[in-house]
Coordinates of C-alpha atoms in Angstrom, one line a residue:
M90 CA 90.0 156.9 141.5
I91 CA 88.2 157.8 138.3
Y92 CA 87.7 154.3 136.4
L93 CA 86.8 154.7 132.7
D94 CA 87.9 151.2 131.6
N95 CA 84.7 149.9 131.9
N96 CA 85.1 147.5 128.3
A97 CA 87.5 145.7 130.2
T98 CA 85.5 145.0 133.3
T99 CA 82.8 146.8 135.5
P100 CA 82.8 147.4 139.1
L101 CA 80.4 144.9 140.9
A102 CA 77.4 146.7 141.8
P103 CA 76.4 146.4 145.4
E104 CA 73.1 144.8 144.9
V105 CA 75.0 142.0 143.3
R106 CA 77.6 141.7 145.9
N107 CA 74.5 141.4 148.2
A108 CA 72.8 138.5 146.2
M109 CA 76.2 136.6 145.9
L110 CA 77.2 136.5 149.6
P111 CA 74.7 133.9 151.0
H112 CA 76.0 131.5 148.4
L113 CA 79.8 132.1 149.5
G114 CA 78.1 131.3 153.1
D115 CA 75.5 129.0 154.5
A116 CA 73.8 128.7 151.1
F117 CA 76.2 126.5 149.8
G118 CA 74.1 123.8 148.2
N119 CA 74.9 122.0 144.9
P120 CA 71.6 122.6 142.2
S121 CA 71.9 119.0 141.4
S122 CA 71.4 117.8 144.8
P123 CA 67.9 116.6 146.0
H124 CA 67.9 118.1 149.3
S125 CA 66.8 121.4 150.5
A126 CA 70.1 123.0 150.3
G127 CA 70.6 121.8 146.7
M128 CA 67.0 122.8 145.9
A129 CA 67.8 126.3 147.0
A130 CA 70.9 126.5 145.1
K131 CA 68.9 125.1 141.9
Q132 CA 66.1 127.9 142.6
A133 CA 68.9 130.6 142.8
V134 CA 70.2 129.4 139.4
S135 CA 66.7 129.2 137.9
E136 CA 65.9 133.0 138.9
A137 CA 69.0 134.1 137.6
R138 CA 68.5 132.2 134.1
A139 CA 65.0 134.1 134.0
S140 CA 66.9 137.6 134.5
V141 CA 69.5 137.0 132.0
A142 CA 67.0 135.9 129.6
S143 CA 64.7 138.9 130.2
L144 CA 67.5 141.0 129.5
I145 CA 67.7 140.0 125.6
G146 CA 64.2 139.1 125.2
A147 CA 64.7 134.9 125.4
R148 CA 62.9 132.4 127.1
A149 CA 65.0 131.1 130.1
A150 CA 65.1 127.4 128.7
E151 CA 67.5 129.2 125.7
I152 CA 70.3 130.3 128.5
T153 CA 73.1 128.3 129.2
F154 CA 75.5 129.5 131.8
T155 CA 79.4 129.2 131.3
A156 CA 82.5 130.3 132.9
S157 CA 83.0 133.1 131.0
A158 CA 81.9 135.0 127.6
T159 CA 85.0 133.3 125.8
E160 CA 83.7 130.1 126.7
A161 CA 80.4 131.0 125.8
N162 CA 81.5 132.1 122.3
H163 CA 83.7 128.7 122.2
L164 CA 80.4 126.7 122.5
A165 CA 78.7 128.7 120.2
I166 CA 81.3 128.5 117.4
L167 CA 82.6 124.8 118.1
G168 CA 79.3 123.3 119.2
A169 CA 77.4 124.8 116.1
L170 CA 80.2 123.6 113.8
R171 CA 80.5 119.9 115.1
A172 CA 76.5 119.7 114.6
V173 CA 76.6 120.8 111.3
E174 CA 79.6 118.7 110.4
E175 CA 77.1 115.7 111.0
T176 CA 74.2 116.8 108.8
Q177 CA 75.7 118.9 106.2
P178 CA 79.4 117.9 105.8
Q179 CA 79.5 120.2 102.4
R180 CA 79.4 123.3 104.7
T181 CA 83.2 123.9 105.4
H182 CA 83.0 127.7 105.2
V183 CA 82.6 130.0 108.3
V184 CA 82.7 133.9 108.0
T185 CA 83.6 136.3 110.7
T186 CA 85.2 140.0 110.8
A187 CA 88.6 140.9 111.1
V188 CA 87.7 143.1 114.1
E189 CA 86.6 140.6 116.3
H190 CA 87.9 139.7 120.1
P191 CA 91.2 138.4 120.2
A192 CA 89.9 135.0 121.7
T193 CA 87.6 134.5 119.0
L194 CA 90.2 135.4 116.2
M195 CA 92.5 132.8 117.6
L196 CA 89.7 130.2 117.6
F197 CA 89.1 130.8 113.8
D198 CA 93.0 130.7 113.3
D199 CA 92.6 127.1 114.9
L200 CA 89.7 126.3 112.8
E201 CA 91.6 127.1 109.8
R202 CA 94.4 125.1 110.8
Q203 CA 91.8 122.1 111.1
G204 CA 90.9 122.6 107.4
W205 CA 87.8 125.0 107.7
T206 CA 87.8 127.6 105.0
V207 CA 87.7 131.1 107.2
T208 CA 86.6 134.3 105.6
R209 CA 87.6 137.6 107.6
L210 CA 85.4 140.5 106.6
P211 CA 87.2 143.7 106.3
V212 CA 86.3 146.9 107.7
D213 CA 86.5 150.4 106.4
A214 CA 88.2 153.7 108.1
A215 CA 85.3 154.0 110.4
G216 CA 85.5 150.3 111.5
R217 CA 82.1 149.4 109.6
I218 CA 81.9 146.0 107.3
A219 CA 80.3 146.3 104.1
L220 CA 77.3 144.2 103.8
S221 CA 78.1 143.9 99.8
D222 CA 81.2 142.0 101.3
L223 CA 79.1 139.6 103.4
R224 CA 76.6 138.9 100.5
V225 CA 79.4 137.8 98.4
A226 CA 81.2 135.8 101.1
V227 CA 78.2 133.8 102.4
D228 CA 77.4 130.9 99.9
E229 CA 75.9 127.2 100.1
T230 CA 79.1 126.1 101.8
T231 CA 79.1 128.5 104.7
A232 CA 78.1 126.8 108.1
L233 CA 78.1 129.8 110.5
V234 CA 78.7 133.5 110.3
S235 CA 80.2 134.7 113.8
I236 CA 79.7 138.6 114.3
M237 CA 80.3 141.0 117.1
A238 CA 77.3 143.3 117.6
A239 CA 79.5 146.3 119.2
N240 CA 83.4 146.3 118.9
N241 CA 85.0 146.1 122.4
E242 CA 87.7 148.8 121.5
T243 CA 86.0 151.4 119.3
G244 CA 82.4 151.0 120.3
V245 CA 81.5 150.8 116.5
L246 CA 78.2 148.8 115.9
L247 CA 78.4 146.0 113.3
P248 CA 75.3 145.1 111.3
A249 CA 74.6 141.8 113.2
A250 CA 70.7 142.0 112.2
E251 CA 71.4 142.5 108.7
A252 CA 74.3 140.0 108.7
A253 CA 72.0 137.3 110.1
D254 CA 69.5 137.5 107.4
V255 CA 72.2 137.2 104.8
A256 CA 73.3 134.3 106.6
Q257 CA 70.1 132.5 107.2
A258 CA 69.1 133.0 103.4
R259 CA 71.9 131.0 102.7
G260 CA 71.0 128.1 105.2
A261 CA 73.9 129.1 107.6
L262 CA 73.6 129.7 111.3
V263 CA 74.4 132.8 112.9
H264 CA 76.4 133.8 116.1
V265 CA 76.4 137.2 117.7
D266 CA 79.0 138.2 120.3
A267 CA 76.8 141.0 122.2
V268 CA 79.2 140.9 125.1
Q269 CA 79.8 144.9 124.7
L270 CA 76.0 145.7 123.7
A271 CA 74.0 143.9 126.4
G272 CA 73.2 146.3 129.1
R273 CA 74.2 149.6 127.3
L274 CA 71.8 149.5 124.6
P275 CA 68.3 147.5 124.0
T276 CA 69.0 144.1 123.2
D277 CA 66.9 141.5 121.7
V278 CA 67.6 138.3 120.2
D279 CA 64.7 138.3 117.8
A280 CA 65.3 141.8 116.4
L281 CA 69.0 140.7 116.0
N282 CA 67.7 137.3 114.6
A283 CA 70.6 135.6 116.3
D284 CA 70.9 131.8 116.4
L285 CA 73.4 132.0 119.2
L286 CA 74.2 135.0 121.0
S287 CA 77.1 135.4 124.0
L288 CA 76.8 137.5 127.1
S289 CA 79.3 138.4 130.0
A290 CA 78.4 139.3 133.7
H291 CA 81.3 141.3 134.4
K292 CA 80.8 143.7 131.7
L293 CA 77.4 144.9 133.3
H294 CA 78.6 145.3 137.0
G295 CA 78.2 141.5 137.7
P296 CA 80.9 139.0 138.8
K297 CA 83.8 137.9 136.8
G298 CA 83.6 134.0 136.2
A299 CA 80.0 134.0 134.7
G300 CA 79.0 134.2 131.0
A301 CA 76.0 132.7 129.2
L302 CA 75.0 131.7 125.6
Y303 CA 71.6 132.1 124.3
V304 CA 70.6 129.0 122.1
R305 CA 67.5 129.5 120.0
K306 CA 65.2 126.8 120.3
G307 CA 66.1 124.0 117.7
T308 CA 69.6 125.2 117.0
P309 CA 71.8 122.1 116.6
L310 CA 74.7 122.4 119.5
H311 CA 77.2 120.1 120.3
P312 CA 78.6 120.3 124.3
L313 CA 82.2 120.8 124.8
I314 CA 82.3 119.8 128.5
H315 CA 80.0 116.9 128.8
G316 CA 77.4 116.2 131.7
H317 CA 74.0 116.4 132.8
Q318 CA 74.1 120.2 133.8
E319 CA 72.5 123.0 131.6
R320 CA 70.1 120.6 129.5
R321 CA 73.2 118.7 128.7
R322 CA 74.7 121.9 126.8
R323 CA 77.7 122.4 129.4
G324 CA 78.7 120.2 132.0
G325 CA 80.0 121.2 135.3
T326 CA 78.5 122.0 138.6
E327 CA 77.1 125.5 138.0
N328 CA 79.0 128.6 139.7
V329 CA 76.2 129.5 142.1
P330 CA 77.4 132.8 143.7
A331 CA 78.5 134.3 140.5
I332 CA 75.4 132.8 138.6
A333 CA 73.2 134.5 141.3
G334 CA 75.1 137.8 141.0
F335 CA 74.9 137.6 136.9
G336 CA 70.9 137.3 137.6
V337 CA 70.7 140.7 139.6
A338 CA 72.9 142.4 137.5
A339 CA 71.0 141.5 134.4
R340 CA 67.9 142.8 135.9
L341 CA 69.7 145.8 136.7
A342 CA 71.1 146.3 133.3
R343 CA 67.6 146.2 131.8
A344 CA 66.1 148.6 134.3
A345 CA 69.1 150.8 133.4
V346 CA 68.6 150.7 129.7
E347 CA 65.0 151.1 130.0
G348 CA 65.5 154.1 132.3
G349 CA 67.7 156.3 129.5
A350 CA 71.1 155.3 131.1
A351 CA 72.3 155.0 127.2
A352 CA 71.5 158.7 126.8
S353 CA 73.1 160.0 130.0
M354 CA 76.4 158.2 129.1
S355 CA 76.4 159.2 125.8
I356 CA 76.0 162.8 127.0
L357 CA 79.2 162.4 128.9
R358 CA 81.1 160.7 126.2
D359 CA 80.4 163.3 123.9
R360 CA 81.6 166.0 126.5
L361 CA 84.5 164.1 127.0
E362 CA 85.4 163.7 123.3
R363 CA 84.7 167.5 122.8
G364 CA 87.0 168.5 125.1
I365 CA 90.0 166.5 124.3
L366 CA 89.3 167.4 120.7
A367 CA 89.1 171.2 121.7
A368 CA 92.4 170.9 123.3
W369 CA 94.4 169.0 120.8
P370 CA 93.1 169.4 117.3
G371 CA 95.3 167.3 115.9
S372 CA 93.8 164.3 117.6
R373 CA 90.9 161.9 116.3
V374 CA 88.3 160.0 117.4
N375 CA 88.5 156.3 116.0
G376 CA 85.3 155.1 114.5
A377 CA 83.7 158.7 114.5
G378 CA 81.9 158.2 111.3
A379 CA 80.0 155.1 112.3
E380 CA 77.0 154.6 115.0
R381 CA 78.6 153.5 118.5
V382 CA 77.6 152.3 121.6
P383 CA 77.4 155.2 124.1
N384 CA 79.8 154.5 126.7
T385 CA 82.8 154.3 124.4
T386 CA 85.4 156.4 122.8
S387 CA 88.7 155.5 121.3
I388 CA 91.0 158.5 120.6
R389 CA 94.3 158.8 118.8
F390 CA 96.2 161.7 120.4
A391 CA 98.4 164.0 118.4
D392 CA 100.6 166.8 119.3
G393 CA 100.1 170.4 117.7
H394 CA 102.1 169.3 114.5
G395 CA 99.9 166.2 113.7
H396 CA 102.8 163.8 115.3
P397 CA 101.3 160.7 117.4
I398 CA 102.0 161.0 121.0
E399 CA 102.9 157.7 122.7
A400 CA 99.7 156.6 124.6
E401 CA 101.1 154.3 127.0
A402 CA 103.2 157.1 128.7
L403 CA 100.1 159.0 128.9
L404 CA 98.2 156.2 130.5
M405 CA 100.8 155.9 132.9
R406 CA 100.5 159.3 133.9
L407 CA 96.7 159.3 133.8
D408 CA 96.9 156.2 136.2
R409 CA 99.3 157.9 138.7
A410 CA 96.6 161.0 138.8
G411 CA 93.9 158.5 139.7
I412 CA 92.5 158.0 136.4
Q413 CA 92.5 154.7 134.7
V414 CA 91.8 154.1 131.0
S415 CA 93.3 151.5 128.7
M416 CA 95.0 151.2 125.1
G417 CA 92.6 148.6 123.9
A418 CA 91.4 145.2 124.3
A419 CA 92.4 143.9 128.1
C420 CA 92.9 140.4 126.9
A421 CA 95.4 141.3 124.3
S422 CA 97.3 143.3 126.8
G423 CA 100.7 142.5 127.6
G424 CA 102.6 142.7 124.1
N425 CA 103.9 145.3 122.1
E426 CA 101.7 144.7 119.1
P427 CA 99.3 147.6 118.2
S428 CA 95.6 146.8 118.0
H429 CA 94.5 144.4 115.3
V430 CA 91.4 146.5 115.2
L431 CA 93.0 149.8 114.8
L432 CA 95.2 148.5 111.8
A433 CA 92.3 146.7 110.3
M434 CA 90.6 150.2 110.0
G435 CA 93.8 151.5 108.1
L436 CA 95.7 153.4 111.1
S437 CA 99.5 153.1 111.4
R438 CA 101.2 151.3 113.7
A439 CA 102.3 154.7 115.4
E440 CA 98.7 156.1 114.8
A441 CA 97.3 152.8 117.0
A442 CA 100.0 153.3 119.7
A443 CA 98.9 157.0 120.1
T444 CA 95.3 155.5 120.9
L445 CA 93.7 155.4 124.4
R446 CA 90.0 153.8 125.1
F447 CA 87.7 155.6 127.3
S448 CA 84.8 153.4 128.4
L449 CA 82.3 154.7 130.8
S450 CA 79.7 153.0 132.8
R451 CA 76.1 154.2 134.1
Y452 CA 78.0 155.1 137.7
T453 CA 80.1 157.8 135.7
T454 CA 79.5 161.2 136.6
A455 CA 80.0 164.5 135.1
A456 CA 82.3 165.4 137.6
D457 CA 84.5 162.5 136.6
I458 CA 84.7 164.0 133.2
D459 CA 85.5 167.4 134.5
T460 CA 88.3 165.9 136.5
V461 CA 89.9 164.2 133.4
L462 CA 89.8 167.1 131.1
T463 CA 91.3 169.3 134.0
E464 CA 94.1 166.6 134.4
L465 CA 94.7 165.9 131.2
P466 CA 96.3 169.0 129.6
P467 CA 99.5 169.3 131.9
L468 CA 100.1 165.6 131.4
F469 CA 99.7 166.0 127.6
A470 CA 101.6 168.7 127.4
R471 CA 104.8 167.1 129.3
L472 CA 104.5 164.4 126.6
A473 CA 104.2 167.0 123.5
A474 CA 107.0 169.4 124.6

């Protein structure tokens, strides 16, 4: 099997699995218990917290563990807005983008129904927002700006640090969704100037069921789940096996980034793009004109006459050939609606439905890419006939 759907989830690193196993067996203590088993679990959580903090240049005390990045995003947005409501009730406006993760956009839809004013910044044909639009949108009534650092479908980098500067100049808080950035490019909370930043373990070869929220010291935040755990920011007994795995995954991800993994992935990604575009000149890379994370390419396929090819059929044929890719966000799968990201970029519904996303990892090899470029042509030819 050749797995090129790493923006949906990544395979568990062997070192991560080994770190988790003891906590699924004899090391089963509750981190809140005062005896030796509990203290051992607490130590494991503390070590993981330090490793996750190190990945993004934060302090350990600024990391709150959650059950997912979706929960981290919700805690950041809802927790910040509840805190702002208490002290600055005149701030009833939030700003985000039209290309955020589906779960985040659904949350903003719900906030709008509750009476918040929501501005969703548009993107251009390359998937970029205009800072001029942001400067117009943010005013003295803005409570929060929430922006992803890298888009999960196209890999396009959004100007999170510049957005933070604009927001904070008007007294608004800033939340950055760094799920697709961390572990692929250097990620530093001070460089991003983030008040809040979300992470996910399973996007960087860690386990599912573990997310994290960075909360800059002094940032107001109300818990969504009450309890004494996680400095009272997030109640509930910690998922020690997953958190321990997250810590090791973060340590390995940091070493990979520092060791040049981004350059290696970029070379392979570019080889894949060149091969596909050379074989089918009518195809296009979505977001080609923008800066992107090094592991992601979103390609819309077309036949020799420029007519879109049904990507779902191509995906299924690739799967039968042992090559796994996707059509976009895994969390939006299951329906027949085209990608909201691609529609926001100006693609037609047919063009969006003709798109496949290939997302590599640090374990992807040149042989994997060569195999894809060998297997694709006959599969494509049958669809384009």
